[in-house]
Amino acid sequence: MGDVTQKIELGTSVAAVPEAPRSPPMATIGPIAWLRANLFSSWLSTAVTLLLLYLVIRWAVGLVDWGIINAVWSVPNNQTQACRELKGTGACWAVITEKHRFILFGTYPYEEQWRPLISILIFIGLFIVSAMRRFWRKELALIWIAALSAIGILMWGGVFGMPYVPQERWGGLVITLILATFGLAFAFPLSILVALGRRSQLPAIKVLCVLYVELIRGVPLISLLFMASVMFPLFLPEGMNIDKLLRAQIAIILFAGAYLAEVVRGGLQALPKGQYEAADALGLSYWQKTGLIVLPQALRLVIPPLVNTFIGFFKDTSLVLIIGIFDLLTAGKTAIIEPAWQGFGVEVYLTVGAIYFVFCFAMSKYSQSLEAELNRHRRR
Amino acid sequence: MSQSTTDPRLLRAPPKRPLRLSWSDERVRGIVWQILVVGVVGAIFWWLWGNTVHNLEVRRIATGFGFLWREAGLPIAESVIPYSPTDTYFRALLVGVLNTLKVSVVGIILATILGTLIGIARLSRNWLLAKLAGVYVEVIRDLPLLLQLLFWYAILQGLPGPRQALNPVGGVYLSNRGLLLPWLDWQPAFTWAAVAFLAGLVGTWLYRRHARAKQMQDGQPRRIWPVGLLLLVGVPVAVWAALGAPWTVDWPVLRGFNFRGGLLISPEYFALLLGLVLYTAGFIAEIVRAGILAVPHGQWEAAQALGLRPRSVLRLIVLPQALRVIVPPMTSQYLNLTKNSSLAVAIGFQDIVSIANTTLNQTGQAIEGIAIIMLVYLTISLSISLFMNWYNARIALVER
């Protein structure tokens, strides 16, 4: 054995010409290695990285110039001359400084605006509590009822020394939150009934549910909102009138109900058939089976898609702008109607967009983490 | 084998029980529940219908679709077919439908291309590219579409006038009047070249089928691209050249206060298209990414082990499997884009919703107006669903 190795060694040493000392292998750990692997792995990759870096830096510099360095932050009483002189080279944040109360609260009486502010905080608190898994039990429904009633009292007033504020004066962020949250609170039970109905053995009920879901999902939300604003008054007996916000709310509930029903149906279908059969074998009635066995499992399965659907509704409430309801986006759009502030739409829309983004991004991150958590047992 | 045979008792239909008139009979309960629910829903609709008829009488609102044949008198800024305000409401609504289709079809094509590119970019090995694509998707999906549309429209309106128009590339002008592109002066020779191209498409497809059949017989792969190139490029160019090779480009020129010539894309259409494409591309990117990730890694490795080139791996192994995951959610994105095009009404692009809304304001016939909107969208939605279901059935996994 030793003989053979020696021979090979001899052979190689004879064949090898004296060569330059070899360089050590490339580093595979550390920041430089990371850069090489992730940014400069090939010619193409290097070119892409350099191009993107150039674009990002140029864009970021432009943004900082526009948004911070050249920006005007406030102007004396509606004299927007300073903003106009920028000619687009800088942002006019003065429009936000001037109009932020209007954008957030609409035409709600100025000295009473702490009430919508507290309502907004209650909404946020309600979302946070509902997001925590330790509160996922039946008592959560009571918390929702209590919080929503408190918001109703705060917004309307008329008791506890708070002056009455008619609903026409409400506006801004709180309307967006009301439309989205009440929409969900009523659409969710509706959607469960519809989803159960769609999987029902009873043909008449099944047909009704299928018709409802498919008709609503086939048309845009705008047409439902138009229906609520133009057609709904025709449906009611003479003299009976429902205010515009409530009509839009009903349209949103009907719309959300159809989409949520499809999500819930997905959960019902994903549940193994054995669960239904086991419940039947135990002699449970239909409602016992549904309430005790099926729904607790099926709803847990669909929480992440439910949150995603909810993000969709939160964004879709902005469509009430088209029928003239004063939500956050409408308030933003109205704030720049005044001649002095015309032409500063970009600044207002960026601000309003930031508010929407904070809510949607938080929900989206929450949904992702929840999905990871609920799927942990499936990962190897 | 013995395990798979079913108990013969299970194959028999369950014996029919006579219907007992008792609450404890499941079928009786079912019938009662159904009658109850249908009755309640029917009663609600009956009540609403009665109110509506009464209200229409009281307010003296005409009913029926007779108004469709009256003169509309509503001006429409852009139209695919010739239209003037003296035309009927029917023609005005038809213009609206065509405008909706114009923005939806172009939007679907562009959003698919952009979305696929971004979805692939998110999976890129280049960290910067993947992160930027991720940020794009996250930001665009968390902002309401209506807000984005208003934002783009505000930016387009804030652009300088035609005299100071931005001119990024020669012949392309961007001003507050819209986007101007140079456009070919359409000649009969182009029509013939297009016909030749379509014929070439059919020819290529037939040759491909023929080559496949031959390959099945003798195992020899045949090159398809030379024939395809000849039929799709060579013949149309030859046709065009034979007809005298006409070539006039209609360049937009500034005359006085506005542009003449060229292809004008109005700010409304441009903002709507931009908003819809950017928004939907964010969702399509996620679908494409999920579809590619859904193909197990072993499939890539197995294909490489067989000696396939990277391009062939993607085309022959990964893509067919990814498409099965991608197509169903893609269908609903196409439907969403079409339905979202109704937001045009907010920025003044005259699609079907906008024109039907004006119609119902002018005639007062709200029910008919909204019925038309719903009918149009239901038809479009069903057509897209049917087409995508057909495509989905074509690419679906053929199982035993």
PDB file of N, CA and C in Angstrom, chain A residues 99-150:
ATOM      1  N   LYS A  99     -54.688  71.289   6.969  1.00  0.00           N
ATOM      2  CA  LYS A  99     -55.943  70.551   6.789  1.00  0.00           C
ATOM      3  C   LYS A  99     -55.992  69.225   7.542  1.00  0.00           C
ATOM      4  N   HIS A 100     -55.009  68.923   8.390  1.00  0.00           N
ATOM      5  CA  HIS A 100     -54.996  67.553   8.919  1.00  0.00           C
ATOM      6  C   HIS A 100     -56.220  67.251   9.778  1.00  0.00           C
ATOM      7  N   ARG A 101     -56.726  68.253  10.498  1.00  0.00           N
ATOM      8  CA  ARG A 101     -57.928  68.008  11.315  1.00  0.00           C
ATOM      9  C   ARG A 101     -59.104  67.687  10.409  1.00  0.00           C
ATOM     10  N   PHE A 102     -59.180  68.382   9.273  1.00  0.00           N
ATOM     11  CA  PHE A 102     -60.279  68.147   8.344  1.00  0.00           C
ATOM     12  C   PHE A 102     -60.176  66.752   7.725  1.00  0.00           C
ATOM     13  N   ILE A 103     -58.933  66.367   7.360  1.00  0.00           N
ATOM     14  CA  ILE A 103     -58.762  65.060   6.728  1.00  0.00           C
ATOM     15  C   ILE A 103     -59.109  63.946   7.711  1.00  0.00           C
ATOM     16  N   LEU A 104     -58.741  64.122   8.980  1.00  0.00           N
ATOM     17  CA  LEU A 104     -58.963  63.062   9.964  1.00  0.00           C
ATOM     18  C   LEU A 104     -60.410  63.027  10.447  1.00  0.00           C
ATOM     19  N   PHE A 105     -61.025  64.212  10.635  1.00  0.00           N
ATOM     20  CA  PHE A 105     -62.328  64.225  11.296  1.00  0.00           C
ATOM     21  C   PHE A 105     -63.440  64.804  10.435  1.00  0.00           C
ATOM     22  N   GLY A 106     -63.158  65.258   9.234  1.00  0.00           N
ATOM     23  CA  GLY A 106     -64.197  65.819   8.385  1.00  0.00           C
ATOM     24  C   GLY A 106     -64.783  67.077   8.988  1.00  0.00           C
ATOM     25  N   THR A 107     -66.103  67.183   8.886  1.00  0.00           N
ATOM     26  CA  THR A 107     -66.749  68.417   9.352  1.00  0.00           C
ATOM     27  C   THR A 107     -67.284  68.268  10.774  1.00  0.00           C
ATOM     28  N   TYR A 108     -66.773  67.326  11.522  1.00  0.00           N
ATOM     29  CA  TYR A 108     -67.180  67.157  12.921  1.00  0.00           C
ATOM     30  C   TYR A 108     -66.855  68.449  13.672  1.00  0.00           C
ATOM     31  N   PRO A 109     -67.780  68.928  14.558  1.00  0.00           N
ATOM     32  CA  PRO A 109     -67.531  70.208  15.250  1.00  0.00           C
ATOM     33  C   PRO A 109     -66.132  70.249  15.871  1.00  0.00           C
ATOM     34  N   TYR A 110     -65.443  71.374  15.648  1.00  0.00           N
ATOM     35  CA  TYR A 110     -64.022  71.461  15.962  1.00  0.00           C
ATOM     36  C   TYR A 110     -63.701  71.130  17.412  1.00  0.00           C
ATOM     37  N   GLU A 111     -64.479  71.740  18.338  1.00  0.00           N
ATOM     38  CA  GLU A 111     -64.091  71.539  19.754  1.00  0.00           C
ATOM     39  C   GLU A 111     -64.526  70.161  20.263  1.00  0.00           C
ATOM     40  N   GLU A 112     -65.338  69.421  19.467  1.00  0.00           N
ATOM     41  CA  GLU A 112     -65.769  68.085  19.893  1.00  0.00           C
ATOM     42  C   GLU A 112     -64.918  66.990  19.260  1.00  0.00           C
ATOM     43  N   GLN A 113     -63.845  67.363  18.546  1.00  0.00           N
ATOM     44  CA  GLN A 113     -63.134  66.362  17.757  1.00  0.00           C
ATOM     45  C   GLN A 113     -62.381  65.337  18.605  1.00  0.00           C
ATOM     46  N   TRP A 114     -62.325  65.564  19.929  1.00  0.00           N
ATOM     47  CA  TRP A 114     -61.719  64.524  20.767  1.00  0.00           C
ATOM     48  C   TRP A 114     -62.563  63.268  20.745  1.00  0.00           C
ATOM     49  N   ARG A 115     -63.864  63.412  20.448  1.00  0.00           N
ATOM     50  CA  ARG A 115     -64.737  62.225  20.478  1.00  0.00           C
ATOM     51  C   ARG A 115     -64.412  61.255  19.343  1.00  0.00           C
ATOM     52  N   PRO A 116     -64.365  61.710  18.068  1.00  0.00           N
ATOM     53  CA  PRO A 116     -63.905  60.761  17.037  1.00  0.00           C
ATOM     54  C   PRO A 116     -62.500  60.244  17.302  1.00  0.00           C
ATOM     55  N   LEU A 117     -61.641  61.097  17.905  1.00  0.00           N
ATOM     56  CA  LEU A 117     -60.270  60.635  18.182  1.00  0.00           C
ATOM     57  C   LEU A 117     -60.306  59.440  19.130  1.00  0.00           C
ATOM     58  N   ILE A 118     -61.118  59.552  20.208  1.00  0.00           N
ATOM     59  CA  ILE A 118     -61.201  58.432  21.150  1.00  0.00           C
ATOM     60  C   ILE A 118     -61.838  57.222  20.466  1.00  0.00           C
ATOM     61  N   SER A 119     -62.826  57.478  19.587  1.00  0.00           N
ATOM     62  CA  SER A 119     -63.437  56.362  18.867  1.00  0.00           C
ATOM     63  C   SER A 119     -62.403  55.624  18.027  1.00  0.00           C
ATOM     64  N   ILE A 120     -61.538  56.389  17.360  1.00  0.00           N
ATOM     65  CA  ILE A 120     -60.485  55.762  16.545  1.00  0.00           C
ATOM     66  C   ILE A 120     -59.602  54.899  17.427  1.00  0.00           C
ATOM     67  N   LEU A 121     -59.247  55.440  18.628  1.00  0.00           N
ATOM     68  CA  LEU A 121     -58.387  54.673  19.535  1.00  0.00           C
ATOM     69  C   LEU A 121     -59.097  53.402  20.003  1.00  0.00           C
ATOM     70  N   ILE A 122     -60.418  53.515  20.262  1.00  0.00           N
ATOM     71  CA  ILE A 122     -61.158  52.310  20.668  1.00  0.00           C
ATOM     72  C   ILE A 122     -61.129  51.274  19.554  1.00  0.00           C
ATOM     73  N   PHE A 123     -61.313  51.741  18.306  1.00  0.00           N
ATOM     74  CA  PHE A 123     -61.245  50.819  17.171  1.00  0.00           C
ATOM     75  C   PHE A 123     -59.903  50.100  17.140  1.00  0.00           C
ATOM     76  N   ILE A 124     -58.823  50.880  17.280  1.00  0.00           N
ATOM     77  CA  ILE A 124     -57.491  50.276  17.202  1.00  0.00           C
ATOM     78  C   ILE A 124     -57.323  49.262  18.335  1.00  0.00           C
ATOM     79  N   GLY A 125     -57.788  49.653  19.546  1.00  0.00           N
ATOM     80  CA  GLY A 125     -57.706  48.739  20.682  1.00  0.00           C
ATOM     81  C   GLY A 125     -58.488  47.462  20.417  1.00  0.00           C
ATOM     82  N   LEU A 126     -59.662  47.632  19.798  1.00  0.00           N
ATOM     83  CA  LEU A 126     -60.503  46.472  19.492  1.00  0.00           C
ATOM     84  C   LEU A 126     -59.784  45.527  18.524  1.00  0.00           C
ATOM     85  N   PHE A 127     -59.123  46.118  17.522  1.00  0.00           N
ATOM     86  CA  PHE A 127     -58.380  45.283  16.575  1.00  0.00           C
ATOM     87  C   PHE A 127     -57.267  44.525  17.288  1.00  0.00           C
ATOM     88  N   ILE A 128     -56.543  45.242  18.181  1.00  0.00           N
ATOM     89  CA  ILE A 128     -55.405  44.596  18.846  1.00  0.00           C
ATOM     90  C   ILE A 128     -55.898  43.450  19.718  1.00  0.00           C
ATOM     91  N   VAL A 129     -56.988  43.704  20.482  1.00  0.00           N
ATOM     92  CA  VAL A 129     -57.519  42.643  21.351  1.00  0.00           C
ATOM     93  C   VAL A 129     -57.963  41.451  20.511  1.00  0.00           C
ATOM     94  N   SER A 130     -58.656  41.728  19.386  1.00  0.00           N
ATOM     95  CA  SER A 130     -59.138  40.616  18.559  1.00  0.00           C
ATOM     96  C   SER A 130     -57.998  39.848  17.935  1.00  0.00           C
ATOM     97  N   ALA A 131     -56.846  40.503  17.787  1.00  0.00           N
ATOM     98  CA  ALA A 131     -55.719  39.828  17.143  1.00  0.00           C
ATOM     99  C   ALA A 131     -55.014  38.867  18.095  1.00  0.00           C
ATOM    100  N   MET A 132     -55.241  39.047  19.414  1.00  0.00           N
ATOM    101  CA  MET A 132     -54.492  38.209  20.357  1.00  0.00           C
ATOM    102  C   MET A 132     -55.204  36.877  20.544  1.00  0.00           C
ATOM    103  N   ARG A 133     -54.430  35.823  20.461  1.00  0.00           N
ATOM    104  CA  ARG A 133     -55.042  34.497  20.465  1.00  0.00           C
ATOM    105  C   ARG A 133     -55.684  34.172  21.802  1.00  0.00           C
ATOM    106  N   ARG A 134     -55.172  34.785  22.881  1.00  0.00           N
ATOM    107  CA  ARG A 134     -55.740  34.404  24.173  1.00  0.00           C
ATOM    108  C   ARG A 134     -57.157  34.960  24.347  1.00  0.00           C
ATOM    109  N   PHE A 135     -57.560  35.891  23.475  1.00  0.00           N
ATOM    110  CA  PHE A 135     -58.926  36.406  23.552  1.00  0.00           C
ATOM    111  C   PHE A 135     -59.864  35.725  22.571  1.00  0.00           C
ATOM    112  N   TRP A 136     -59.369  34.691  21.881  1.00  0.00           N
ATOM    113  CA  TRP A 136     -60.229  34.023  20.895  1.00  0.00           C
ATOM    114  C   TRP A 136     -61.206  33.100  21.600  1.00  0.00           C
ATOM    115  N   ARG A 137     -62.256  33.658  22.134  1.00  0.00           N
ATOM    116  CA  ARG A 137     -63.291  32.845  22.754  1.00  0.00           C
ATOM    117  C   ARG A 137     -64.590  33.607  22.646  1.00  0.00           C
ATOM    118  N   LYS A 138     -65.631  33.015  23.198  1.00  0.00           N
ATOM    119  CA  LYS A 138     -66.966  33.593  22.953  1.00  0.00           C
ATOM    120  C   LYS A 138     -67.103  34.985  23.554  1.00  0.00           C
ATOM    121  N   GLU A 139     -66.360  35.266  24.646  1.00  0.00           N
ATOM    122  CA  GLU A 139     -66.515  36.573  25.304  1.00  0.00           C
ATOM    123  C   GLU A 139     -66.083  37.719  24.381  1.00  0.00           C
ATOM    124  N   LEU A 140     -65.306  37.370  23.343  1.00  0.00           N
ATOM    125  CA  LEU A 140     -64.856  38.414  22.423  1.00  0.00           C
ATOM    126  C   LEU A 140     -66.042  39.136  21.783  1.00  0.00           C
ATOM    127  N   ALA A 141     -67.112  38.380  21.539  1.00  0.00           N
ATOM    128  CA  ALA A 141     -68.309  38.998  20.953  1.00  0.00           C
ATOM    129  C   ALA A 141     -68.842  40.086  21.884  1.00  0.00           C
ATOM    130  N   LEU A 142     -68.798  39.829  23.209  1.00  0.00           N
ATOM    131  CA  LEU A 142     -69.276  40.839  24.163  1.00  0.00           C
ATOM    132  C   LEU A 142     -68.399  42.081  24.113  1.00  0.00           C
ATOM    133  N   ILE A 143     -67.073  41.870  24.032  1.00  0.00           N
ATOM    134  CA  ILE A 143     -66.162  43.019  23.942  1.00  0.00           C
ATOM    135  C   ILE A 143     -66.515  43.851  22.719  1.00  0.00           C
ATOM    136  N   TRP A 144     -66.785  43.172  21.598  1.00  0.00           N
ATOM    137  CA  TRP A 144     -67.124  43.890  20.364  1.00  0.00           C
ATOM    138  C   TRP A 144     -68.396  44.705  20.562  1.00  0.00           C
ATOM    139  N   ILE A 145     -69.421  44.077  21.166  1.00  0.00           N
ATOM    140  CA  ILE A 145     -70.690  44.801  21.343  1.00  0.00           C
ATOM    141  C   ILE A 145     -70.457  46.019  22.228  1.00  0.00           C
ATOM    142  N   ALA A 146     -69.694  45.825  23.326  1.00  0.00           N
ATOM    143  CA  ALA A 146     -69.443  46.944  24.245  1.00  0.00           C
ATOM    144  C   ALA A 146     -68.691  48.065  23.529  1.00  0.00           C
ATOM    145  N   ALA A 147     -67.649  47.699  22.784  1.00  0.00           N
ATOM    146  CA  ALA A 147     -66.825  48.726  22.130  1.00  0.00           C
ATOM    147  C   ALA A 147     -67.633  49.472  21.078  1.00  0.00           C
ATOM    148  N   LEU A 148     -68.408  48.724  20.273  1.00  0.00           N
ATOM    149  CA  LEU A 148     -69.158  49.386  19.217  1.00  0.00           C
ATOM    150  C   LEU A 148     -70.243  50.294  19.792  1.00  0.00           C
ATOM    151  N   SER A 149     -70.874  49.869  20.928  1.00  0.00           N
ATOM    152  CA  SER A 149     -71.875  50.759  21.538  1.00  0.00           C
ATOM    153  C   SER A 149     -71.198  52.010  22.072  1.00  0.00           C
ATOM    154  N   ALA A 150     -70.037  51.839  22.714  1.00  0.00           N
ATOM    155  CA  ALA A 150     -69.327  53.004  23.248  1.00  0.00           C
ATOM    156  C   ALA A 150     -69.024  53.989  22.127  1.00  0.00           C
TER     157      ALA A 150
END
